XYZ file of C-alpha atoms in Angstrom:
410
model
C 81.228 7.512 5.673
C 82.760 9.604 2.899
C 81.434 7.215 0.262
C 77.920 7.428 1.678
C 77.944 11.211 1.994
C 79.357 11.601 -1.504
C 76.728 9.201 -2.888
C 73.919 11.265 -1.332
C 75.411 14.485 -2.724
C 75.626 12.894 -6.176
C 71.947 12.018 -6.037
C 71.019 15.682 -5.595
C 73.632 16.881 -8.108
C 72.072 14.769 -10.851
C 68.427 15.438 -10.050
C 67.024 14.925 -13.526
C 68.609 11.534 -14.083
C 67.811 10.281 -10.605
C 64.198 11.483 -10.769
C 63.691 9.338 -13.872
C 65.424 6.410 -12.169
C 63.321 6.858 -9.025
C 60.070 7.132 -10.990
C 60.731 3.938 -12.952
C 61.865 2.095 -9.817
C 58.793 3.261 -7.895
C 56.424 2.105 -10.630
C 58.076 -1.309 -10.775
C 57.997 -1.760 -6.991
C 54.415 -0.475 -6.846
C 53.250 -2.939 -9.508
C 55.221 -5.763 -7.912
C 53.791 -4.914 -4.486
C 50.211 -5.059 -5.790
C 50.933 -8.430 -7.396
C 52.625 -9.822 -4.289
C 49.829 -8.632 -1.980
C 47.149 -10.178 -4.209
C 49.139 -13.373 -4.725
C 49.751 -13.747 -0.987
C 46.087 -13.173 -0.135
C 44.821 -15.609 -2.776
C 47.330 -18.282 -1.744
C 46.159 -17.992 1.849
C 42.502 -18.158 0.795
C 43.095 -21.232 -1.369
C 44.815 -22.999 1.539
C 41.999 -22.102 3.924
C 39.329 -23.101 1.424
C 41.062 -26.394 0.724
C 41.133 -27.053 4.451
C 37.522 -25.978 4.878
C 35.932 -27.852 1.972
C 38.496 -30.510 1.116
C 38.224 -31.943 4.635
C 34.425 -31.835 4.779
C 32.554 -35.076 4.264
C 28.828 -35.751 4.028
C 26.743 -38.895 3.716
C 24.735 -39.041 0.499
C 22.676 -41.515 -1.466
C 24.496 -43.125 -4.373
C 21.255 -42.922 -6.358
C 19.297 -39.780 -5.481
C 16.138 -41.256 -6.994
C 16.237 -44.238 -4.640
C 13.771 -44.363 -1.747
C 15.358 -45.610 1.471
C 13.460 -43.790 4.210
C 16.591 -41.951 5.303
C 19.051 -42.542 8.123
C 18.097 -42.234 11.751
C 19.473 -39.352 13.788
C 21.178 -41.800 16.135
C 23.091 -43.228 13.154
C 24.449 -39.802 12.147
C 25.583 -39.206 15.722
C 27.181 -42.653 15.926
C 29.125 -42.066 12.710
C 30.481 -38.825 14.177
C 32.312 -40.705 16.934
C 35.474 -41.338 14.932
C 39.166 -40.720 15.572
C 39.514 -39.643 11.932
C 37.468 -36.489 12.581
C 38.545 -33.183 14.078
C 34.970 -31.955 14.539
C 31.364 -32.476 13.458
C 28.478 -30.122 12.723
C 24.862 -31.228 13.037
C 21.658 -29.356 12.324
C 18.040 -30.474 12.460
C 14.602 -28.991 11.901
C 11.311 -30.638 12.811
C 7.678 -29.595 13.086
C 5.863 -29.444 16.405
C 2.709 -28.158 18.089
C 2.675 -25.575 20.843
C 0.933 -26.541 24.059
C -1.214 -23.685 25.438
C 0.703 -21.074 23.424
C -0.112 -19.240 20.227
C 2.032 -19.038 17.095
C 2.512 -15.936 14.988
C 0.185 -15.813 11.929
C -1.977 -18.535 13.466
C -5.634 -17.537 13.070
C -7.007 -20.155 15.448
C -5.622 -23.364 16.988
C -6.524 -26.237 14.652
C -4.391 -29.040 16.045
C -1.884 -28.775 13.204
C 1.862 -28.158 13.417
C 2.459 -24.465 14.125
C 6.148 -24.188 15.041
C 9.554 -25.448 13.933
C 12.163 -26.754 16.323
C 15.586 -25.795 14.916
C 18.590 -27.510 16.503
C 22.300 -27.044 15.846
C 25.623 -28.159 17.281
C 27.388 -24.985 16.181
C 28.439 -22.589 18.920
C 27.671 -19.617 16.639
C 24.141 -21.020 16.085
C 24.543 -21.136 12.305
C 25.004 -18.812 9.351
C 22.018 -16.563 10.150
C 23.559 -15.503 13.455
C 27.090 -15.383 12.045
C 26.042 -13.094 9.193
C 23.930 -10.837 11.421
C 20.535 -11.849 10.021
C 19.672 -12.896 13.548
C 21.050 -11.718 16.871
C 20.469 -12.478 20.537
C 18.963 -9.391 22.195
C 18.398 -10.821 25.684
C 19.760 -13.746 27.618
C 22.170 -16.226 26.072
C 22.381 -19.075 23.603
C 21.126 -22.487 24.770
C 23.862 -24.517 26.409
C 22.260 -26.901 28.860
C 19.834 -29.639 27.956
C 16.293 -28.297 27.580
C 17.262 -24.649 26.991
C 16.033 -22.746 23.936
C 15.908 -19.405 22.133
C 12.683 -17.757 21.009
C 12.022 -14.642 18.923
C 11.052 -11.245 20.300
C 7.706 -11.355 18.462
C 6.846 -14.840 19.749
C 7.832 -13.851 23.285
C 5.680 -10.692 23.139
C 2.682 -12.595 21.754
C 2.756 -15.121 24.582
C 4.134 -12.863 27.367
C 7.269 -14.985 27.716
C 10.621 -13.949 29.183
C 13.926 -15.461 30.233
C 13.217 -18.542 32.339
C 9.704 -19.131 30.966
C 8.616 -22.686 30.178
C 7.518 -23.898 26.736
C 5.901 -27.247 25.962
C 5.898 -28.878 22.543
C 3.652 -31.670 21.363
C 4.195 -34.028 18.405
C 3.227 -32.630 15.000
C 1.399 -35.883 14.355
C -1.785 -35.786 16.458
C -1.744 -39.562 16.550
C 1.357 -39.599 18.714
C 1.769 -38.760 22.374
C 4.530 -37.086 24.328
C 5.608 -33.684 25.589
C 8.919 -31.853 25.336
C 9.623 -29.096 27.834
C 12.000 -26.189 27.237
C 13.294 -23.316 29.337
C 13.828 -19.980 27.576
C 17.506 -19.057 27.931
C 17.512 -16.187 25.437
C 15.498 -14.113 23.007
C 16.579 -13.342 19.445
C 15.714 -10.750 16.838
C 15.253 -11.757 13.204
C 16.495 -8.983 10.910
C 15.909 -10.791 7.618
C 13.100 -10.089 5.163
C 11.897 -13.668 5.583
C 11.500 -13.110 9.290
C 8.607 -10.701 8.875
C 5.956 -13.376 8.254
C 2.713 -11.740 7.215
C 0.869 -14.810 5.864
C -2.204 -15.363 8.057
C -3.050 -18.983 8.628
C 0.467 -20.165 7.744
C 2.534 -20.048 10.970
C 5.177 -22.456 9.634
C 6.228 -19.803 7.085
C 7.028 -17.280 9.813
C 10.656 -17.633 10.915
C 9.864 -15.931 14.205
C 7.977 -19.057 15.255
C 11.206 -21.055 15.240
C 12.391 -22.384 18.579
C 16.166 -22.830 18.587
C 17.882 -25.405 20.777
C 20.959 -27.632 20.908
C 21.277 -30.821 18.882
C 21.656 -32.817 22.108
C 18.272 -31.565 23.330
C 16.474 -32.238 20.058
C 18.032 -35.681 19.537
C 16.757 -36.774 22.965
C 13.107 -36.076 22.018
C 11.764 -39.297 20.549
C 8.830 -37.792 18.682
C 11.022 -35.071 17.181
C 13.768 -37.190 15.611
C 11.222 -38.856 13.328
C 8.679 -36.041 13.230
C 6.804 -34.846 10.152
C 9.087 -32.599 8.092
C 12.197 -33.635 10.021
C 15.438 -32.760 8.232
C 18.849 -33.674 9.590
C 22.197 -32.516 8.167
C 25.578 -33.793 9.256
C 28.964 -32.478 8.154
C 32.049 -34.410 9.220
C 35.416 -32.632 9.254
C 38.296 -34.987 8.560
C 41.710 -34.396 10.070
C 43.097 -34.913 6.564
C 41.380 -34.996 3.175
C 43.384 -38.163 2.421
C 41.324 -40.039 5.019
C 38.035 -39.942 3.097
C 38.182 -43.586 1.993
C 39.239 -44.744 5.457
C 36.312 -42.837 6.979
C 33.858 -44.440 4.548
C 35.178 -47.911 5.351
C 34.784 -47.176 9.047
C 31.155 -46.113 8.560
C 30.419 -49.252 6.540
C 31.735 -51.280 9.473
C 29.435 -49.286 11.784
C 26.431 -50.205 9.676
C 26.158 -47.553 6.961
C 23.761 -48.996 4.358
C 25.300 -49.863 0.987
C 22.933 -47.394 -0.702
C 24.894 -44.520 0.890
C 28.353 -43.156 0.212
C 30.671 -40.655 1.887
C 31.687 -37.767 -0.360
C 33.773 -34.619 -0.034
C 32.371 -31.197 -0.737
C 34.308 -30.852 -4.015
C 31.718 -28.927 -6.014
C 31.442 -26.081 -3.517
C 35.218 -26.078 -3.216
C 35.580 -25.585 -6.982
C 32.977 -22.818 -7.016
C 34.791 -20.889 -4.298
C 38.359 -21.521 -5.453
C 37.917 -21.037 -9.234
C 37.706 -17.194 -9.207
C 40.484 -16.969 -6.611
C 42.808 -19.149 -8.688
C 42.017 -17.031 -11.738
C 42.954 -13.870 -9.840
C 46.157 -15.491 -8.582
C 47.123 -16.494 -12.128
C 46.500 -12.982 -13.447
C 48.578 -11.389 -10.685
C 51.473 -13.816 -11.242
C 51.531 -13.190 -15.006
C 51.368 -9.445 -14.402
C 54.251 -9.686 -11.903
C 56.401 -11.621 -14.379
C 55.769 -9.081 -17.164
C 56.480 -6.150 -14.844
C 59.741 -7.643 -13.602
C 61.001 -8.501 -17.084
C 60.136 -5.139 -18.642
C 61.157 -3.248 -15.518
C 64.546 -4.902 -15.355
C 65.174 -4.147 -19.027
C 64.245 -0.478 -18.599
C 66.350 -0.078 -15.448
C 69.377 -1.696 -17.086
C 68.979 0.630 -20.064
C 68.746 3.692 -17.814
C 71.749 2.537 -15.790
C 73.911 2.037 -18.873
C 72.929 5.434 -20.301
C 73.624 7.021 -16.927
C 77.064 5.459 -16.760
C 77.888 6.720 -20.242
C 77.180 10.238 -18.992
C 79.291 9.671 -15.877
C 82.243 8.090 -17.653
C 84.362 11.242 -17.281
C 83.490 11.492 -13.564
C 84.699 7.924 -13.076
C 87.885 8.695 -14.998
C 88.665 11.689 -12.758
C 88.071 9.710 -9.560
C 90.283 6.885 -10.767
C 93.003 9.332 -11.885
C 92.938 10.900 -8.413
C 93.852 7.531 -6.963
C 90.491 6.171 -5.841
C 90.446 2.423 -6.115
C 88.029 0.819 -8.535
C 86.055 -1.048 -5.782
C 85.422 2.234 -3.942
C 84.177 3.928 -7.110
C 81.829 1.025 -7.798
C 80.684 0.922 -4.174
C 79.806 4.629 -4.298
C 77.680 4.146 -7.412
C 75.979 1.111 -5.887
C 75.235 3.130 -2.754
C 73.499 5.786 -4.857
C 71.286 3.180 -6.503
C 70.450 1.500 -3.183
C 69.565 4.828 -1.563
C 67.148 5.681 -4.392
C 65.736 2.157 -4.288
C 65.185 2.309 -0.510
C 63.086 5.471 -0.805
C 61.121 3.991 -3.711
C 60.593 0.780 -1.750
C 59.013 2.638 1.146
C 56.570 4.600 -0.988
C 55.981 1.662 -3.337
C 54.989 -0.594 -0.429
C 52.557 1.957 0.984
C 50.994 2.718 -2.391
C 50.790 -0.996 -3.267
C 49.071 -1.834 0.010
C 46.451 0.849 -0.635
C 45.844 -0.084 -4.280
C 45.895 -3.890 -3.960
C 42.394 -4.222 -2.452
C 40.570 -2.136 -5.126
C 42.520 -3.896 -7.884
C 41.620 -7.324 -6.478
C 37.948 -6.364 -6.147
C 37.883 -5.144 -9.754
C 39.556 -8.240 -11.177
C 37.512 -10.751 -9.234
C 34.201 -9.003 -10.058
C 32.337 -9.823 -6.816
C 32.822 -13.586 -7.335
C 34.585 -13.837 -3.973
C 35.923 -11.660 -1.200
C 39.711 -11.316 -1.080
C 41.106 -9.578 1.984
C 44.505 -7.970 1.420
C 46.905 -7.793 4.358
C 50.472 -6.494 4.629
C 52.472 -9.305 6.173
C 56.148 -9.614 7.030
C 56.843 -12.403 4.476
C 55.316 -10.348 1.654
C 57.268 -7.250 2.669
C 60.405 -9.392 2.687
C 59.664 -10.716 -0.814
C 59.068 -7.239 -2.214
C 62.256 -5.972 -0.565
C 64.230 -8.806 -2.111
C 62.829 -7.948 -5.535
C 63.800 -4.301 -5.035
C 67.346 -5.261 -4.035
C 67.676 -7.590 -7.013
C 66.495 -4.852 -9.369
C 68.967 -2.413 -7.866
C 71.742 -4.978 -8.075
C 71.036 -5.957 -11.678
C 70.723 -2.399 -12.949
C 73.877 -1.278 -11.120
C 75.849 -4.307 -12.284
C 74.999 -3.611 -15.911
C 76.189 -0.020 -15.669
C 79.267 -0.960 -13.668
C 80.290 -3.636 -16.158
C 79.973 -1.083 -18.915
C 82.089 1.598 -17.227
C 84.820 -0.680 -15.856
C 85.874 -1.674 -19.355
C 87.707 1.649 -19.675
C 90.945 2.685 -18.014
C 91.219 6.198 -16.473
C 93.745 7.470 -19.029
C 91.598 6.342 -21.940
C 88.510 8.006 -20.434
C 90.327 11.327 -19.929
C 91.993 11.229 -23.330
C 88.629 10.685 -25.045
C 87.215 13.666 -23.157
C 90.160 15.859 -24.213
């Protein structure tokens, strides 16, 4: 207890020297904290992105100029039934004709396609809903077979509400058939493209879209091969190493030789490139800070010990053992470092996000979080700095014997 109390008193006795030491230590910990926070966030983002894009597989034509007529919807669904996949995402759009209902921006019924059936397997209904460009204002998302979402404007135009029935006819007037839907919810389109405003062109008005599940759309014969039908399938592999095995499995299931299975590598590179650049910058900055910081702290410690040489000589002459003298000096350094660590962590956490945003220049969004592992890493760095700087000063002062120190002073 005496050593601790004496160490604290010494800190306040030598205010000038310890203020300089604390300022340098704080700046080093602050800079290291910013680097660690950015490095930790980028490492996490790279792992997540690698999982997100590296495990995604799509079916593409080997030769994009080739004309094959495309794969049937049933084939995409069949390929998705694989033990190599952790999940699948399907989306489809197809043209249709409203039966006894009007479409927005439709001047007069002319027997042509006037609505788009949009189907998805995603529980969040796709990026428009996830990003807030669309939102459900009444009811709920379609879940059961035959349920659908319609826009507020379309519902108002046709006096529809939750539970109303909608009938769709084939876009091709030469085909027969009817698809019936029950309105389960009503959505609002908040995007600029959702405003329409082109009379006579109802297909350009997003508020004419009828949203349903992929199971419902795939069961409508005249929709799966309708005019303007587009079907997208994304297969999520359990491991990116299983891409070749997945392709071989699809070939066995009948995938035409003109098609290949490919990973989403290009999008992965576009997303990861700026993040990796930021991570590299932060790591280089951390290395420079630690090297220069350690040198400066060692220099300050040695100069401080030169000033305190007489104090050490007196303590040793009074009978205090060398280990206790060294332990007292180490306690002083650790106490200063602990205070600097606290403020350095807080300041680093606040500054890391603006620094990351500035360095990455809007190329990606890096979210900085203070986590226990990062705090532990920064604390270890602080302890190492304190240990190295104290050791240098201690090694310098312990070369002298008490009598020699006192005789030089006299």
